[in-house]
Coordinates of C-alpha atoms in Angstrom, one line a residue:
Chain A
X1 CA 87.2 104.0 109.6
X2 CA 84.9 105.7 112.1
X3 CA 83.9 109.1 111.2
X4 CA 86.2 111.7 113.6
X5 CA 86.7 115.8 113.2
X6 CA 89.9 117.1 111.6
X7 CA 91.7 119.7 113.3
X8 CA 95.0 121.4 112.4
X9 CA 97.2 122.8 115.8
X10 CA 98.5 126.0 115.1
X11 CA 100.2 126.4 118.9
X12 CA 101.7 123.1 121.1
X13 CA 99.5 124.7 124.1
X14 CA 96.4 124.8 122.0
X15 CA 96.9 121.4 121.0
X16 CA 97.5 120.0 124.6
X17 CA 94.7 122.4 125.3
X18 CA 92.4 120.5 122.5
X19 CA 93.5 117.3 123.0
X20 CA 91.5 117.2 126.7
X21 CA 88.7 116.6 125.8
X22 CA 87.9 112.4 125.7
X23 CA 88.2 110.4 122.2
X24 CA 90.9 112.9 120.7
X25 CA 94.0 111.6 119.8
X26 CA 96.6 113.7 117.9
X27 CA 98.1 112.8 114.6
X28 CA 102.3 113.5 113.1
X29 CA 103.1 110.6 110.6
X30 CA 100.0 108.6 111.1
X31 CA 101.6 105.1 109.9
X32 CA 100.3 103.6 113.3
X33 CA 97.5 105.4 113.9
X34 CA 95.4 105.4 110.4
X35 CA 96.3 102.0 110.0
X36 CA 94.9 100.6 113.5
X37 CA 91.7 103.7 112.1
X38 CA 91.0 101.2 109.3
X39 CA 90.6 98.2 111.2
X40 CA 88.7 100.4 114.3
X41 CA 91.1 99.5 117.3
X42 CA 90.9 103.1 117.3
X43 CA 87.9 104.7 117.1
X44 CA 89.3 108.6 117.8
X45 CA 86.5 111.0 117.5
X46 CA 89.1 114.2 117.1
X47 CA 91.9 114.0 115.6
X48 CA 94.7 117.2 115.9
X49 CA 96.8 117.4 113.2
X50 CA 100.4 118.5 115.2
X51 CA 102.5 117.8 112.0
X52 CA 103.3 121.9 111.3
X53 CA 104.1 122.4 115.1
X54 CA 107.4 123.3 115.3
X55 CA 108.2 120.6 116.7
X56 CA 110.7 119.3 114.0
X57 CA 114.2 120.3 114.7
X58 CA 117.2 118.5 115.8
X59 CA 119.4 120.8 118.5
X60 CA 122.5 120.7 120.0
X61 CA 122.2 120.6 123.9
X62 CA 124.5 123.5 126.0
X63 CA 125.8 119.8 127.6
X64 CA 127.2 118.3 124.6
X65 CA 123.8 116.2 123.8
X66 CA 121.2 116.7 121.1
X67 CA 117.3 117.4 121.6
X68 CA 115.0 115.8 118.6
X69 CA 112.2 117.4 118.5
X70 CA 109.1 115.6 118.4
X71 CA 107.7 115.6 114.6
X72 CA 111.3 114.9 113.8
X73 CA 110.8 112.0 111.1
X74 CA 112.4 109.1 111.8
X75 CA 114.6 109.1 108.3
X76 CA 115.5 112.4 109.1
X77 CA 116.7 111.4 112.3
X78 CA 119.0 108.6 111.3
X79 CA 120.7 110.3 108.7
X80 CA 121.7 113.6 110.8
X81 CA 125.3 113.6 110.7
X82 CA 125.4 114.0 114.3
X83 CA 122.9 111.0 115.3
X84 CA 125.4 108.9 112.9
X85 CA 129.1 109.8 114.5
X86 CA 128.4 110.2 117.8
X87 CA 124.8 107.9 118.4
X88 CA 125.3 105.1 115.3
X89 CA 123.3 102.8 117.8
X90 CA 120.1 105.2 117.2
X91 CA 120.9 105.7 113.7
X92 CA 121.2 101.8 113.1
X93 CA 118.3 101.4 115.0
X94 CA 116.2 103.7 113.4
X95 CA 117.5 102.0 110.2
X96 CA 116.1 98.3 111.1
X97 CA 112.7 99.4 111.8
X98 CA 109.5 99.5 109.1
X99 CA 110.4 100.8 105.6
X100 CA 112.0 103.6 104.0
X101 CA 108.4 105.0 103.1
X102 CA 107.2 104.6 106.8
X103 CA 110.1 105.8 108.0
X104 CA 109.5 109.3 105.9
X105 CA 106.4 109.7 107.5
X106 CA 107.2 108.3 111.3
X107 CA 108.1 110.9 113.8
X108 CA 110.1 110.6 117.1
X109 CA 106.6 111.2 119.2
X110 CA 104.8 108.5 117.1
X111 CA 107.9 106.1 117.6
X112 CA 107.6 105.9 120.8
X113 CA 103.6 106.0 121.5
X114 CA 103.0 103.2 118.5
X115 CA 101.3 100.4 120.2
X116 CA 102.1 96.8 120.5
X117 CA 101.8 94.4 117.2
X118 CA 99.9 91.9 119.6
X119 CA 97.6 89.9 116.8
X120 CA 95.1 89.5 118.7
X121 CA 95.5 93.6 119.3
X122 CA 95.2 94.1 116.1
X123 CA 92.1 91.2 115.6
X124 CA 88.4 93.2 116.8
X125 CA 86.5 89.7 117.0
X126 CA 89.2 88.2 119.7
X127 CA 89.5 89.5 123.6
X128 CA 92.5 91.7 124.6
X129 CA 92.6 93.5 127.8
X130 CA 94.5 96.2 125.9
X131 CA 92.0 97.0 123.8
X132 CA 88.9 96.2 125.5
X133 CA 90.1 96.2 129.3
X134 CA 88.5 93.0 131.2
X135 CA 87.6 90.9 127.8
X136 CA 90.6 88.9 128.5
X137 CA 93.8 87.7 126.8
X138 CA 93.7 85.8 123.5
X139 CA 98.0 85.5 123.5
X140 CA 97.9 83.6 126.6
X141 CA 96.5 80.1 125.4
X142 CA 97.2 81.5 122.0
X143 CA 99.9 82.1 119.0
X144 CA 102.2 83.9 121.1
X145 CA 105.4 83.8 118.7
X146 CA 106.3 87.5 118.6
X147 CA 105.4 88.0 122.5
X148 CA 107.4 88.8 125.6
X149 CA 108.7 86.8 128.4
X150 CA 110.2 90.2 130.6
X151 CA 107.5 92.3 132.5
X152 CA 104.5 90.6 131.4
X153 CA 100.9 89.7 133.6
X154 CA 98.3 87.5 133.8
X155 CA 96.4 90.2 131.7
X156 CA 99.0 91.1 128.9
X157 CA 101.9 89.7 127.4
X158 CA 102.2 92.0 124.4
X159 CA 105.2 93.6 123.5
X160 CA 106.4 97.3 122.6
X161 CA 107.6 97.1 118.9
X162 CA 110.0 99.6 118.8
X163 CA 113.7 99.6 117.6
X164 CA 114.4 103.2 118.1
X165 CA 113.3 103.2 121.9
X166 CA 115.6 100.3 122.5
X167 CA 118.5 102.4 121.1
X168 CA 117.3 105.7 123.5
X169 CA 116.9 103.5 126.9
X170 CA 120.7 102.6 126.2
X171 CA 121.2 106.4 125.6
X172 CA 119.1 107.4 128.8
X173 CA 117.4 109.6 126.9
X174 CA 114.5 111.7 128.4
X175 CA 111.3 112.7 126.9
X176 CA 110.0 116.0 127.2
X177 CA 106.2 116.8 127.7
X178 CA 103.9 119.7 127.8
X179 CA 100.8 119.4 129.5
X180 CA 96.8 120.9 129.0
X181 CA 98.1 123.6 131.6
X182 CA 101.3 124.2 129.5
X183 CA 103.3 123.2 132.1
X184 CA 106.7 121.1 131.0
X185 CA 108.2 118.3 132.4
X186 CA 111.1 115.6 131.3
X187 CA 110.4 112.0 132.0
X188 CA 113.5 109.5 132.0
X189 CA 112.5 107.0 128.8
X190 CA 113.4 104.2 131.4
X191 CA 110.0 105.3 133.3
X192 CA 108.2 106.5 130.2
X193 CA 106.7 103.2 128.8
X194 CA 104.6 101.0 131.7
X195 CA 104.4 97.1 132.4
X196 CA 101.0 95.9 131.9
X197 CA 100.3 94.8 135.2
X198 CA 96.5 95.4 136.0
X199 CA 96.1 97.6 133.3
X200 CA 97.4 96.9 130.1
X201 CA 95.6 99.8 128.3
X202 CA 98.2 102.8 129.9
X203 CA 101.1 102.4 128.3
X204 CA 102.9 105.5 128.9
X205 CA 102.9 108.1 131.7
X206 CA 101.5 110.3 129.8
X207 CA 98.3 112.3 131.1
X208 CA 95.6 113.3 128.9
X209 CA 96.3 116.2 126.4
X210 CA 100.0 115.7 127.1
X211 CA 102.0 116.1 124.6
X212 CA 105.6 114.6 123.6
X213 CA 107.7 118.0 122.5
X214 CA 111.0 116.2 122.2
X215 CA 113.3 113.6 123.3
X216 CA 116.8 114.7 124.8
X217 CA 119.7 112.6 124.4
X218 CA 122.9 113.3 127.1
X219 CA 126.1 113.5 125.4
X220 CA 127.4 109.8 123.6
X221 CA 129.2 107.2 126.6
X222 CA 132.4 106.4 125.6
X223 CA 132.4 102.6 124.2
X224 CA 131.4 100.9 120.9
X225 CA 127.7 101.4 119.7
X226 CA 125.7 98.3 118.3
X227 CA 122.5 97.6 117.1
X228 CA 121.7 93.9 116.0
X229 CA 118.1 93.0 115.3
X230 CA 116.9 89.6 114.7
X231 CA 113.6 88.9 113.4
X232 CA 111.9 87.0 110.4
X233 CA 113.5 87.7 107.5
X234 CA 116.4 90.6 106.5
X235 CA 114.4 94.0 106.5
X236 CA 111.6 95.2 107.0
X237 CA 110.4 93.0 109.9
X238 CA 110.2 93.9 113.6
X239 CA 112.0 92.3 116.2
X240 CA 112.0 88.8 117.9
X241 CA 114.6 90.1 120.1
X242 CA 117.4 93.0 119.6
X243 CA 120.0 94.5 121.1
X244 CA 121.4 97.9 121.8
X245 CA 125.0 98.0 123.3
X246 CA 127.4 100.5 124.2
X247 CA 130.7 99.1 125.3
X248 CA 133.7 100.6 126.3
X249 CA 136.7 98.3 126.0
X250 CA 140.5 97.5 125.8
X251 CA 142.7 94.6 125.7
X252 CA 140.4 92.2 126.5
X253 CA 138.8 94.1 129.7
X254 CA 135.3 95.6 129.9
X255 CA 135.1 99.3 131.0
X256 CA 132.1 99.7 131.2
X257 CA 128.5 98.7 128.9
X258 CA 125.1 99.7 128.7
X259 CA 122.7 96.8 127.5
X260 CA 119.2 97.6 126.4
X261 CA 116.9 95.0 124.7
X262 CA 113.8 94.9 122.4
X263 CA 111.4 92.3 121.4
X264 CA 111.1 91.3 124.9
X265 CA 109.0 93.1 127.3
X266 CA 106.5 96.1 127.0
X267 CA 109.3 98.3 127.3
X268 CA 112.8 98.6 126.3
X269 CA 114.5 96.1 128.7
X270 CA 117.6 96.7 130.5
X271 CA 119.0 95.5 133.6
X272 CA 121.8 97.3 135.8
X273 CA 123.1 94.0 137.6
X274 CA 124.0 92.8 134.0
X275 CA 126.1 96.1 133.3
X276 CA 127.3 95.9 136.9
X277 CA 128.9 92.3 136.4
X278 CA 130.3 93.4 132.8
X279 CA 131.9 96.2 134.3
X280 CA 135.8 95.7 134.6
X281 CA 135.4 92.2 134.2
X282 CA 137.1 90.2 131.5
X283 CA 135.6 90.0 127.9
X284 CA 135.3 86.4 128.0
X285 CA 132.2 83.4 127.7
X286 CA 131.9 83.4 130.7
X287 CA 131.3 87.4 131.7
X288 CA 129.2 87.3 128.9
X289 CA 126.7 84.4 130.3
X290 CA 127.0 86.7 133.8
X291 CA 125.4 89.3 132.0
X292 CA 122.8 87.4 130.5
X293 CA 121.6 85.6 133.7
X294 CA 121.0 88.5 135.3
X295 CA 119.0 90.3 132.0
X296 CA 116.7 87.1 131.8
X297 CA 116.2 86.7 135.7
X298 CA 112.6 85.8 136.2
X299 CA 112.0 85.3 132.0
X300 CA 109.1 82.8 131.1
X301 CA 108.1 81.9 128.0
X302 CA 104.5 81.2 127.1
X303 CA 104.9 78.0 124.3
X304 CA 105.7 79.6 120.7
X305 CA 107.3 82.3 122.4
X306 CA 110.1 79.7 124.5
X307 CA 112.5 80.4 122.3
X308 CA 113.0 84.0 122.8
X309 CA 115.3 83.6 125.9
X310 CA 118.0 81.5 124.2
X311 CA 117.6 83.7 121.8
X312 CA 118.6 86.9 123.4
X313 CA 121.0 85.4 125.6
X314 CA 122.9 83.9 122.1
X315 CA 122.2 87.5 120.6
X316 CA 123.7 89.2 123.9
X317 CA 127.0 87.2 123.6
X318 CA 127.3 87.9 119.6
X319 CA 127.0 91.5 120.4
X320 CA 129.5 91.5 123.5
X321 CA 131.8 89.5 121.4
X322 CA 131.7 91.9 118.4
X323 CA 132.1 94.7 120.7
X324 CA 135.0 93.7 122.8
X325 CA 137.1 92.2 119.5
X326 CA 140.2 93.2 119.8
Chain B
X1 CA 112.5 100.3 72.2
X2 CA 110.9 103.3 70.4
X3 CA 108.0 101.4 69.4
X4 CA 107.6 99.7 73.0
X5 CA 108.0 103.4 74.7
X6 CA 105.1 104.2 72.6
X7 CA 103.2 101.9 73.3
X8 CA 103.6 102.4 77.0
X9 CA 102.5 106.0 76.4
X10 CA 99.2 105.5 74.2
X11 CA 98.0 102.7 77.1
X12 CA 98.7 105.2 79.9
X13 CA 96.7 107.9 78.4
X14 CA 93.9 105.2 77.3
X15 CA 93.5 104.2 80.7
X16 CA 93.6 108.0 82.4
X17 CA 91.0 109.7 79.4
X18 CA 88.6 106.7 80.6
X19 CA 89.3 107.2 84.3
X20 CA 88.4 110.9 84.1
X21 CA 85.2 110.2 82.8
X22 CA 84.5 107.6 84.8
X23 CA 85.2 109.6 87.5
X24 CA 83.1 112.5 86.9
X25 CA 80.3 109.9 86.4
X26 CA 80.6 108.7 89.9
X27 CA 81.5 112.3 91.3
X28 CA 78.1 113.7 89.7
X29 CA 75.5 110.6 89.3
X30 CA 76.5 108.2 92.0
X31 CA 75.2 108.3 95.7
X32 CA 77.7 108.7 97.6
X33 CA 77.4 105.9 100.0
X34 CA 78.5 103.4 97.1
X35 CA 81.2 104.6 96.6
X36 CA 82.4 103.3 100.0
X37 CA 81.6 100.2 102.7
X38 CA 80.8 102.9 105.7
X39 CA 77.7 102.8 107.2
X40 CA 75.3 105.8 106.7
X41 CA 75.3 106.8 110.4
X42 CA 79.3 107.4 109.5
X43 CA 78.8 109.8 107.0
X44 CA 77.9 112.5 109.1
X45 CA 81.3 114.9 108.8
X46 CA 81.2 117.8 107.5
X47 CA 83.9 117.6 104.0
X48 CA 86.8 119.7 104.5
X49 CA 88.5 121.7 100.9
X50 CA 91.8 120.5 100.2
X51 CA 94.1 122.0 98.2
X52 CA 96.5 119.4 96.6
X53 CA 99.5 120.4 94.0
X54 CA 99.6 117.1 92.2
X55 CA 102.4 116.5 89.6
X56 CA 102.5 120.4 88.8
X57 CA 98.8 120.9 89.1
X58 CA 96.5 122.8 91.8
X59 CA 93.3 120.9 92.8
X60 CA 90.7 121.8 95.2
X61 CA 88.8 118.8 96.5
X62 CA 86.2 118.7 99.2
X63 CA 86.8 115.8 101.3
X64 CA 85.2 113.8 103.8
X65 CA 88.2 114.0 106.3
X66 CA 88.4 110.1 106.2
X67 CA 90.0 110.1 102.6
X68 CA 93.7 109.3 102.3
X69 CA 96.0 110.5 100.1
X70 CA 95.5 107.4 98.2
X71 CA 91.5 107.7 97.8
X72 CA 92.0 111.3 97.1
X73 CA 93.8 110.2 93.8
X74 CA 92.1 107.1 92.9
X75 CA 88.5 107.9 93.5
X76 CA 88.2 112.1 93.3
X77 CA 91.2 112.5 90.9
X78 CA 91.0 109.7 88.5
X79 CA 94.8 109.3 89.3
X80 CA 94.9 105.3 89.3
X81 CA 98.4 105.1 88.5
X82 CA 98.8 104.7 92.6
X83 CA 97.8 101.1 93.4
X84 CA 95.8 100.0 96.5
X85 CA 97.7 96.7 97.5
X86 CA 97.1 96.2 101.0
X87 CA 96.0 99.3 102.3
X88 CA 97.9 99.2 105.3
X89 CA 101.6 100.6 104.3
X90 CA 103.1 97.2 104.0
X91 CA 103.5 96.5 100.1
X92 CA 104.5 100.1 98.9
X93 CA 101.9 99.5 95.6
X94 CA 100.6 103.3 96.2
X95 CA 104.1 104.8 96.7
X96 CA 104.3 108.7 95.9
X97 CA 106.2 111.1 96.7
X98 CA 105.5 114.2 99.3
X99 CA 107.6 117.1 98.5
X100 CA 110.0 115.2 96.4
X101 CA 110.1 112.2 99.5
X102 CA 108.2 108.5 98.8
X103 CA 105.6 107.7 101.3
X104 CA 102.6 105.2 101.4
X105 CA 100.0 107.5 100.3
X106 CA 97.6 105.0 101.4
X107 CA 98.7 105.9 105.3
X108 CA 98.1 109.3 105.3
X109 CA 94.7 111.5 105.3
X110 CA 94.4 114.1 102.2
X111 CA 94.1 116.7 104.8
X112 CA 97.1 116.4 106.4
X113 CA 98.5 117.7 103.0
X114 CA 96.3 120.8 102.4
X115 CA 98.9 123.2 99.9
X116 CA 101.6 120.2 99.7
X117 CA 103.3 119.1 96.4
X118 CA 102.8 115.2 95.7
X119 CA 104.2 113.6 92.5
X120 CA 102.6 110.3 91.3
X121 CA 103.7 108.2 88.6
X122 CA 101.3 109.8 86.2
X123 CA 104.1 112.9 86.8
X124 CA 107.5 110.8 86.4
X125 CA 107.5 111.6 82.7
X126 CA 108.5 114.6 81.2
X127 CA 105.8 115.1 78.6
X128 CA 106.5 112.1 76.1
X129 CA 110.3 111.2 77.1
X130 CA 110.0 108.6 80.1
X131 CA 111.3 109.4 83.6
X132 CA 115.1 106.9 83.2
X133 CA 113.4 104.9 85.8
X134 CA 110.4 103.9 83.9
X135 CA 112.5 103.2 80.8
X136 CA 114.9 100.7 82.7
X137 CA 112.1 98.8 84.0
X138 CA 111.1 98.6 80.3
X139 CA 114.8 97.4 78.9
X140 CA 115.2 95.3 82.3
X141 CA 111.4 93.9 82.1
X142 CA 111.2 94.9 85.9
X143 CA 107.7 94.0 85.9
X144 CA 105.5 91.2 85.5
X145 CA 101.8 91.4 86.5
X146 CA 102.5 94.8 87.0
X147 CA 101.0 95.7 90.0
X148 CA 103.4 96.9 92.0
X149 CA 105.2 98.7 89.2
X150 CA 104.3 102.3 89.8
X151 CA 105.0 102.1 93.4
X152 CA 108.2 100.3 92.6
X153 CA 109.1 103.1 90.3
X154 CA 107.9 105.8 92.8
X155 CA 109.8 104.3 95.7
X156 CA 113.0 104.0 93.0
X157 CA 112.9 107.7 92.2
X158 CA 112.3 108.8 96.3
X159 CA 115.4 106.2 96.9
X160 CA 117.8 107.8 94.6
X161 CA 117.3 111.0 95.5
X162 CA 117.5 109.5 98.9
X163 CA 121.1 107.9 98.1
X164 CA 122.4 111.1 96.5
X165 CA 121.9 112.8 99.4
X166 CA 124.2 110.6 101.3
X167 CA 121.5 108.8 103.4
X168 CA 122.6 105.7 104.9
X169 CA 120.4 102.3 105.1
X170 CA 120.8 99.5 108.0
X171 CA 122.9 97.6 105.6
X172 CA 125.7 100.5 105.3
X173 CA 129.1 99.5 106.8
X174 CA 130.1 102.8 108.0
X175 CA 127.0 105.2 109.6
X176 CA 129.7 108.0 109.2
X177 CA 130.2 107.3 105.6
X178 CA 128.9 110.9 103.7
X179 CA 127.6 109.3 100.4
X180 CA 127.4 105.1 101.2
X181 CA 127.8 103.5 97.4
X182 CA 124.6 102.0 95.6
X183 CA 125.7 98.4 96.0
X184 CA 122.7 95.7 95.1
X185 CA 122.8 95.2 98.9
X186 CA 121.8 98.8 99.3
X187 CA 119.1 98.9 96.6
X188 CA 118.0 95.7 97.5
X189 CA 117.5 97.0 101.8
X190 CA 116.9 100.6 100.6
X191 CA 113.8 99.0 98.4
X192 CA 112.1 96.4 101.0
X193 CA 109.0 98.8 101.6
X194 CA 107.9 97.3 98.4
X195 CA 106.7 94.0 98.1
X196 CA 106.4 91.8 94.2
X197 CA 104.1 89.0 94.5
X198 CA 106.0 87.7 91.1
X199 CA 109.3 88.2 92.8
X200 CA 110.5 90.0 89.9
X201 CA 113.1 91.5 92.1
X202 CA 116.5 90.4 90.2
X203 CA 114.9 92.7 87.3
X204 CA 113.7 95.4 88.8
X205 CA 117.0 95.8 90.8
X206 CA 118.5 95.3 87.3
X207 CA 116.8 98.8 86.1
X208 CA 117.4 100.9 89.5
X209 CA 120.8 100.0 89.2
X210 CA 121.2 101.6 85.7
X211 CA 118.7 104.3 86.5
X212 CA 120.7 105.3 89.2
X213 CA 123.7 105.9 86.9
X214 CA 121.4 107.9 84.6
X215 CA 121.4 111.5 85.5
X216 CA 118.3 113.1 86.3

């Protein structure tokens, strides 16, 4: 680990304030962060410690909704009565991701800035645009299992690990932000997370010394909530490809559904054609297949990785059939 | 059983007398810079003190702000109970527990925890009765190199608290469910943070399951 300065925010605006100046990066759970420290992906020369920031509650909204506060560990999160009747698809989300340990220690903030599990990310010796912008891009020609085939460029394929950002973009949730001027704004999570394009290395909107202060959820849509994950091996894995669902139906007719999908793009996918065709349509094969054309439009695989798009549009149907059962 | 739960003891306290002292060797004798692979142009930061309540006890440590949790207990406390498996929070060997919840102690920085209450497995025992959990892995030989043992049992004790608190896991059927039964399928979900090379996992869900009937 490279050698950085500790420091421990007593206010959110002196932390914003703090976090300015260049090589800081500020620190809540850590599981991401110390562990990408050790292998010196990241080379922070400040770090502020935000975790006693009051940051960690978990509100009711005046609309119905709930606002998570930022440090809000991720445990914590899925087992609020709340989160679990009326948002199972976060709770189950939150549920399939990392490790009851990590989970204890991984906040809401962290959840959604952790960076991609990319190998070659994670490898210092090989290129990656991500980490070293203009070195190139050793998934390309390389083992590409785990990569995306939504979103990506010529520089980056890598995707965005999270489970629990899946489960918000269904939710349109919206993260809130204070700046280094202390001024606050709400970003829609749809807009939060970037596609690589020229430059894989900004992943987020987020300016420097900004800080994530919570994430809003709206009140629940109406509908059955489902998160299926399918990955390597029962738990503790992350995703090849899941799905987060919310579908309102009745005798054999779709309502209405919200479709968001991990494991396949820098960014919790999710296409509004696909819910357009699903809504008031049948809850049959072929509605199902409709809404999976139009979510994969424009996918590519890249060789190990071919087999993600039968794979989420197999996992899509098992999910719209498990929702619309009778 | 008596004879094997004294033998467990007398081992443990073997092991910890030598530690301290060989701790306080490298604390006072030792340069500093082999105690760790950094380069010397790294070792310029200023140590921070730390105050660490660790299984009932206060400690003050001056730390370079590098240290985890981990190293805080292995190297300045003598506290190798806490294994370093893969230093990277993905076998759960150097499981504690934070305020009465298990984390990977090797993910975390000592500072973070300045005046916060950690219990290790040298703390699990009350004096010389055995924490129930460290006496079912004993009657359920729930370990076999050993290794992962103490996070095993760590991670055991944060999950049962866990479970009596009503948390759910991703394998519970009902989210809305107040207090989700221990089924093996729970234990076996709720405990995948921690990996046995031996795969001595029918055994060692053999002992959570009877631990978890044990009152604490």
């Amino acid at each position: 680990m490279k050698a950085f300065t500790y420091e421990r925010a007593e206010t959110i605006t002196r932390a914003a304030a703090a976090a300015v100046k260049p090589g800081t990066k500020f620190i809540a759970g850590g599981t991401n962060l110390l562990d990408l420290m050790k292998l010196q992906v990241e080379t922070p020369s400040q770090l502020v410690d935000i975790n006693r920031l009051p940051l960690d509650k978990i509100e009711d909204t005046s609309d119905g909704g709930l606002r998570i506060g930022a440090t809000v560990r991720n445990s914590d999160l899925a087992a609020d009565p709340r989160v679990r009747r009326r948002y199972g698809v976060l709770s189950r989300a939150l549920l399939s991701g990392a490790s009851a340990q990590l989970r204890n220690k991984a906040t809401t903030g962290g959840n959604l800035l952790q960076r991609t599990r990319c190998y070659y990310f994670y490898d210092v010796t090989k290129p990656c645009n991500k980490r070293e912008p203009g070195s190139g891009c050793a998934a390309l020609g390389g083992f590409n299992r785990i990569h995306a085939v939504l979103g990506t460029s010529e520089l980056c394929i890598a995707t965005h690990p999270s489970d629990m950002a899946v489960a918000m973009r269904a939710l349109d949730a919206n993260v809130e932000t204070l700046d280094a001027e202390g001024k606050a704004r709400s970003i829609p999570i749809a807009d939060f997370h970037r596609f690589p394009a020229r430059t894989p290395q900004i992943e987020t909107m987020l300016k420097p010394g900004e800080i994530v202060t919570a994430v809003t959820l709206p009140p629940p849509p109406p509908g059955t909530q489902i998160y299926r994950k399918v990955r390597d091996r029962a738990s503790y894995a992350f995703a090849l490809v899941s799905v987060a669902a919310i579908v309102d139906a009745a005798g054999g007719r779709i309502r209405s559904a919200r479709l968001a999908f991990g494991g396949l793009a820098s960014k919790p996918w999710r296409v509004a054609q696909a819910e357009e065709r699903l809504a008031g349509a049948s809850a049959d094969a072929e509605a199902f297949d409709g809404a999976a054309n139009a979510v994969l439009d424009g996918a590519r695989g890249y060789g190990h990785n071919d087999f993600k798009v039968p794979l989420a549009r197999r996992t899509l149907r098992a999910v719209l059939t498990e929702a619309t059962r009778a | 059983m008596d004879n094997d739960d004294r033998r467990v003891r007398v081992t443990r306290r073997t092991v910890l007398e030598s530690g301290t002292a060989t701790a306080a060797l490298m604390l006072t004798g030792f340069p500093e810079v082999a105690l760790s692979a950094e380069p010397l142009s790294d070792k310029a930061v200023a140590p921070v003190a730390v105050d660490l309540q660790i299984n009932g006890q206060s400690h003050t440590l001056h730390l370079d702000p590098r240290t985890t949790l981990l190293d805080a207990l292995r190297e300045h406390l003598a506290l190798t109970g806490s294994k370093k498996g893969c230093d990277h929070g993905q076998c759960g060997a150097c499981t504690v527990l934070l305020d009465g919840r298990r984390i990977n102690s090797c993910l975390t920085l000592a500072v973070m925890h300045d005046g916060q209450s950690i219990t290790t497995i040298e703390g699990l025992a009350d004096g010389a009765t055995l924490h129930p959990l460290q006496a079912a892995f004993i009657a359920h030989d729930g370990c076999q190199c050993g290794y992962c043992t103490s996070g095993q049992i760590c991670s055991a004790a944060g999950m049962l608290g866990e479970s009596r608190a009503g948390m759910p896991s991703y394998v519970t059927a009902d989210l809305a469910e107040a207090r989700p039964e221990l089924t093996d399928a729970e234990i076996r979900e709720r405990m995948s943070g921690n990996i046995c090379r031996c795969a001595a996992y029918p055994n060692i869900v053999a002992a959570i399951r009877e631990a978890a009937g044990t009152p604490t």
